[in-house]
Short mmCIF file of C-alpha atoms in Angstrom, two decimals:
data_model
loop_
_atom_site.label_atom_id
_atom_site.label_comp_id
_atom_site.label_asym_id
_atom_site.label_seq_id
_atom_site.Cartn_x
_atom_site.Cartn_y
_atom_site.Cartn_z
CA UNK F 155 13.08 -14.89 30.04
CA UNK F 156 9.64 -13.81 31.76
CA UNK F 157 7.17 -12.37 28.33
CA UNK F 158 4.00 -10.65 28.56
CA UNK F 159 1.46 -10.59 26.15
CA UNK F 160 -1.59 -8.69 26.18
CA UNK F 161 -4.34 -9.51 23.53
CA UNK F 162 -6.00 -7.53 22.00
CA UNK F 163 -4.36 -4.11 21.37
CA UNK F 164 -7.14 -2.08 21.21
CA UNK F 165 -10.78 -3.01 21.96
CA UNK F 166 -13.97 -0.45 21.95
CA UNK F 167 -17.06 -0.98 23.69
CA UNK F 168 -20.23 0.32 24.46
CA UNK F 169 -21.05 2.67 27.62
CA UNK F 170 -22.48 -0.01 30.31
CA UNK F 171 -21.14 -3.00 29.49
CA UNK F 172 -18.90 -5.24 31.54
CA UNK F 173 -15.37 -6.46 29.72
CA UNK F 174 -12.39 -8.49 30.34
CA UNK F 175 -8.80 -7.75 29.31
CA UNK F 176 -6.26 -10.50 28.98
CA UNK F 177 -3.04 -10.70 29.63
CA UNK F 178 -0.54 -13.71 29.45
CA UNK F 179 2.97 -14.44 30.63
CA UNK F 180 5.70 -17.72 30.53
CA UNK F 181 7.73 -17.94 33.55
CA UNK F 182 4.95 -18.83 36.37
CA UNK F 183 7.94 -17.72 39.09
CA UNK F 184 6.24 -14.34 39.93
CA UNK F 185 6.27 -13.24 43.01
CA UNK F 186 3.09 -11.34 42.29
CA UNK F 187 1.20 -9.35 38.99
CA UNK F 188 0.14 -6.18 38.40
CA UNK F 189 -2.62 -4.23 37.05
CA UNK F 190 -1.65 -0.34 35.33
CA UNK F 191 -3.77 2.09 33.76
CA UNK F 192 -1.62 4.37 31.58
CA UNK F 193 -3.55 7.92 30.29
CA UNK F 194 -2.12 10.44 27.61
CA UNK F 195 0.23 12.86 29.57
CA UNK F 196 0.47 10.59 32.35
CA UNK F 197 2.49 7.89 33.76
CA UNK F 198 1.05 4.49 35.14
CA UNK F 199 -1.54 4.71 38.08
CA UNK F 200 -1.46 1.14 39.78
CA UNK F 201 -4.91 -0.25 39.64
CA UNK F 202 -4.43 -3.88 41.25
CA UNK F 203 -1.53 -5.94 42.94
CA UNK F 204 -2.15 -9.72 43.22
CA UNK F 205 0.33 -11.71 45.00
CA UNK F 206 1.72 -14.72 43.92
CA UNK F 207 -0.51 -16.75 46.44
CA UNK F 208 -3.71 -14.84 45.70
CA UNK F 209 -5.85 -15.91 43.20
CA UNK F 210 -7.72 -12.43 42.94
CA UNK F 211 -8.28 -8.73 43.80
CA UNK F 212 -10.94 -6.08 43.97
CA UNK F 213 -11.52 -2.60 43.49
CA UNK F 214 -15.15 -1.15 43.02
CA UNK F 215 -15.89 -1.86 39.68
CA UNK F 216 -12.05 -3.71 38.99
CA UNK F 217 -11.64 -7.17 39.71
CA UNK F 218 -8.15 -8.71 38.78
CA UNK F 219 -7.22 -12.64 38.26
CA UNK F 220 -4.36 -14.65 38.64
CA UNK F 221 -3.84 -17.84 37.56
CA UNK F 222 -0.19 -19.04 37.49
CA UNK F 223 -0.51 -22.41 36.32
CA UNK F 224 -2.61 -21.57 32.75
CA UNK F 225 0.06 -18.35 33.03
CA UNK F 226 -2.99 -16.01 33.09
CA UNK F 227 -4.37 -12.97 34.17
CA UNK F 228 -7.34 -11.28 33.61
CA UNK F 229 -9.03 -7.70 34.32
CA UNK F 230 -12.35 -7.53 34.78
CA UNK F 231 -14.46 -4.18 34.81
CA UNK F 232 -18.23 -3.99 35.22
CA UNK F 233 -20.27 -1.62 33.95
CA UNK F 234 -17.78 0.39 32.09
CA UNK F 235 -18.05 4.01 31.74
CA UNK F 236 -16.36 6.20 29.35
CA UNK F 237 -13.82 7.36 32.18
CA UNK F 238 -12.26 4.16 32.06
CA UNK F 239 -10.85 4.77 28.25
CA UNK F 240 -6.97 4.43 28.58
CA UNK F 241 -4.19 2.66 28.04
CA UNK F 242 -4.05 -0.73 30.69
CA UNK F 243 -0.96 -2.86 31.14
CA UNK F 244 -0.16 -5.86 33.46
CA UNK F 245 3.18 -6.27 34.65
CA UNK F 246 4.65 -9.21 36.59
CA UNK F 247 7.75 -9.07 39.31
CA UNK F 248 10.16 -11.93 39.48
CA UNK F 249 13.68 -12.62 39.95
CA UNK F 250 15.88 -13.34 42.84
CA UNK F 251 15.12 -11.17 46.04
CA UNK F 252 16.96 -8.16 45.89
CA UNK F 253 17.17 -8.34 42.02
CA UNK F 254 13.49 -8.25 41.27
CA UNK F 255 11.65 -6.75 38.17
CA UNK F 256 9.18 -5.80 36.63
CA UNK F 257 8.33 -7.33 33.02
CA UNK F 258 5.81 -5.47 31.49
CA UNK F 259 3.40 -6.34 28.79
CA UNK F 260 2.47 -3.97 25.93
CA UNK F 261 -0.89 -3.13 27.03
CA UNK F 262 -4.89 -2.80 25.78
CA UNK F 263 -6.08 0.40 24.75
CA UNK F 264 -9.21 0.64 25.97
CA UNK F 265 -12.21 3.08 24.16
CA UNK F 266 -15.68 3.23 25.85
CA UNK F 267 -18.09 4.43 23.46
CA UNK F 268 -20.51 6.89 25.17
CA UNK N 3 1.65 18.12 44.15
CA UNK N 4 2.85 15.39 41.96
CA UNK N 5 4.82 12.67 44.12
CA UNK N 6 7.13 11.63 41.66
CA UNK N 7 8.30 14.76 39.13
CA UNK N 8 9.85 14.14 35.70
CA UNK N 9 11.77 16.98 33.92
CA UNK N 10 11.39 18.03 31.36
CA UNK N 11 8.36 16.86 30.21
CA UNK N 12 9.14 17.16 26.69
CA UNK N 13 12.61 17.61 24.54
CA UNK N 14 13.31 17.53 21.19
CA UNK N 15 17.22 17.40 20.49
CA UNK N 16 19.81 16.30 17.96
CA UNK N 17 22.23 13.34 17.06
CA UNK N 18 24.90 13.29 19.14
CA UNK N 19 23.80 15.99 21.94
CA UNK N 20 24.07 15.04 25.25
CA UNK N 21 20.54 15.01 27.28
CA UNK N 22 19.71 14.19 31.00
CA UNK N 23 16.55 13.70 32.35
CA UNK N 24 16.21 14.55 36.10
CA UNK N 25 13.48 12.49 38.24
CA UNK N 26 12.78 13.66 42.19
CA UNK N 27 10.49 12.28 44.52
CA UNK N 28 8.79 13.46 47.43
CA UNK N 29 7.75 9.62 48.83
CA UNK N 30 10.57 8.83 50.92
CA UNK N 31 11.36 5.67 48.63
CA UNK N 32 14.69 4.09 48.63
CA UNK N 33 14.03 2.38 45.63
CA UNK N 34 14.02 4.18 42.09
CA UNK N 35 13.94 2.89 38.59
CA UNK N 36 14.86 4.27 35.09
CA UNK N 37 12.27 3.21 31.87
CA UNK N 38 11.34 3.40 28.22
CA UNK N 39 7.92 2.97 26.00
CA UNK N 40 7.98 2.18 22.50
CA UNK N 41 5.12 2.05 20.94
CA UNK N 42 4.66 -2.38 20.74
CA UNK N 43 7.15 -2.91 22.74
CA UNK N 44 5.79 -2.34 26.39
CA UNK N 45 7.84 -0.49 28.90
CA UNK N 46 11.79 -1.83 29.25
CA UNK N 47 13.87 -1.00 32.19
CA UNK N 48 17.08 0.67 31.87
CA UNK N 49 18.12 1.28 35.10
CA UNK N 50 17.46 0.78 39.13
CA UNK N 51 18.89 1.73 42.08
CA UNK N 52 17.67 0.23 45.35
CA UNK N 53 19.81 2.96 47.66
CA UNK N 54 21.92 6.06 47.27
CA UNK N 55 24.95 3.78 46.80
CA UNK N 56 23.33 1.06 44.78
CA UNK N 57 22.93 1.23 41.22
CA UNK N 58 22.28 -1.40 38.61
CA UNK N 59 22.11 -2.01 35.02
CA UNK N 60 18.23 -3.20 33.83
CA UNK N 61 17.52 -4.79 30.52
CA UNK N 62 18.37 -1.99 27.87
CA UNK N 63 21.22 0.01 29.62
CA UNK N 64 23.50 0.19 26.97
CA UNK N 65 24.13 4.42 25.54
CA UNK N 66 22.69 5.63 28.99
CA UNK N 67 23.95 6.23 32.45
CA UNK N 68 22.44 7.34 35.77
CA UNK N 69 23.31 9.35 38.89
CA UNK N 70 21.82 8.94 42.32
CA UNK N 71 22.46 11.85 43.85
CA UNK N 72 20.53 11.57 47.06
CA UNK N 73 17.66 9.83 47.76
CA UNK N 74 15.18 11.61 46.54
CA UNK N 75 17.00 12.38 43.13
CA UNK N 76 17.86 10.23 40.11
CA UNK N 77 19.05 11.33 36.96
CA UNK N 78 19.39 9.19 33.46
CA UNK N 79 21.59 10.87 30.87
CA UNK N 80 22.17 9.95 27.43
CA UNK N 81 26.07 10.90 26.41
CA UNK N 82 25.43 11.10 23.16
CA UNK N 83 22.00 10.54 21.64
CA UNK N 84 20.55 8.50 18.88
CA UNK N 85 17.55 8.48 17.09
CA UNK N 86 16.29 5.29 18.15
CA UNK N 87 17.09 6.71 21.88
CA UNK N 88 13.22 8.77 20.59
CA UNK N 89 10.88 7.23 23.36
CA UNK N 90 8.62 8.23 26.46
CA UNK N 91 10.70 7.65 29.60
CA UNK N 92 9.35 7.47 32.89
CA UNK N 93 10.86 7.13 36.32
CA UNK N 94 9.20 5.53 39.07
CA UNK N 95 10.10 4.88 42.94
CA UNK N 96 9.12 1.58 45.15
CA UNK N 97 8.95 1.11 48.68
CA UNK N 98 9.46 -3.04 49.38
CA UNK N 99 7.93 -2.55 53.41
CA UNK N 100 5.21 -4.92 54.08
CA UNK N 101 6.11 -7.39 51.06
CA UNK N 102 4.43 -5.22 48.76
CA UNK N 103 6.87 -3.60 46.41
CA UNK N 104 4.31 -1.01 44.68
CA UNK N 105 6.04 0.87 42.23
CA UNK N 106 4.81 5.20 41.39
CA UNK N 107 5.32 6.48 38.26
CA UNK N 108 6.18 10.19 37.51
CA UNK N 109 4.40 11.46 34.56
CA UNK N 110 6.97 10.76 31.83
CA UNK N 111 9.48 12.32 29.75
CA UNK N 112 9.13 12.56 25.57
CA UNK N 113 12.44 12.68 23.93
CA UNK N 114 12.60 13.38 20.33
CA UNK N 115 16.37 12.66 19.08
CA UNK N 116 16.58 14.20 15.32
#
């Protein structure tokens, strides 16, 4: 059974600075990973999708990573800004075509400190 | 307006009551999917359908049932609720053309079960 874990579960940082949230899963059949921001009131906004044979993905300031044999994936965002506070989860999608899911992890609550 | 609606947004209700939550979509997506958030526990699916005639049991199906009523409409009821049935539900829709299954999230349902 695919888990997600996503370490830590909250983190606060300054205005400016770049950061890097982690997330980690066990079954490295995915057929690809990704990136949610979550805010209060709302459902999930899809930030990134990395497929399985991609090893990375960018949006202006987002940059996701995927590395399926350390079971790894990382978020990057540079020069954060206090917009970017909210809830972020990764989610991967495996299983047998037809039957895929999505296994979510538990996500990083994210506070940028004006 | 909102692609994927969620109603109602909030609902507070007692043991035993029956409750459905009604999900539409204006995205033209066959695909539509059923899930809850607990706080630690990440997002769990309950269930999906992939067409108007297909519908499937996720990971936590057990006290709920859907309807697919047409395409664009997908309802989740709970027969007779239960406290621990107290959770943010969301619906979301998925379009698999192009290889790039991208789910969309409506904004989310919170049931309180007293």
């Amino acid at each position: 059974k695919q888990e997600v874990t996503q370490i830590p579960a909250a983190l606060s940082v300054p205005e400016g600075e770049n950061l890097v949230l982690n997330c980690s899963f066990t079954d490295s059949a995915i057929y690809n990973l990704q990136w949610f921001r979550q805010d209060p009131g709302k459902g999930l906004t899809s930030l990134l999708l990395i497929q399985s044979s991609q090893r990375e993905q960018t949006s202006g300031r987002l940059n996701a990573s995927l590395d399926k044999s350390s079971g790894r994936s990382t978020l990057y965002i540079a020069a954060s800004q206090p917009g970017d506070s909210a809830t972020y989860l990764c989610a991967f999608r495996s299983g047998n075509f037809g039957n895929e899911k999505l296994t979510f992890g538990t996500g990083t609550r994210l506070t940028i400190i004006p | 307006d909102a692609d994927v609606t969620q109603t109602p947004r909030n609902r507070i209700t007692k043991t035993g009551k029956r409750i459905m939550l009604e999900c539409s979509q204006t995205k033209g997506h066959d695909r539509m999917y059923w899930y809850r958030q607990d706080p630690g526990l990440g997002l769990r699916l309950i269930y999906y359908s992939f067409d108007v005639k297909d519908i499937n049991k996720g990971e936590i199906s057990d006290g709920y049932s859907v309807s697919r009523q047409a395409q664009a409409k997908f309802s989740l009821s709970l027969e007779s609720a239960i406290p621990n049935q107290t959770a943010l539900y969301f619906c979301a829709t998925s379009d698999p053309a192009g290889g790039v299954d991208t789910q969309y999230f409506g904004p989310g349902t919170r049931l309180t079960v007293l």
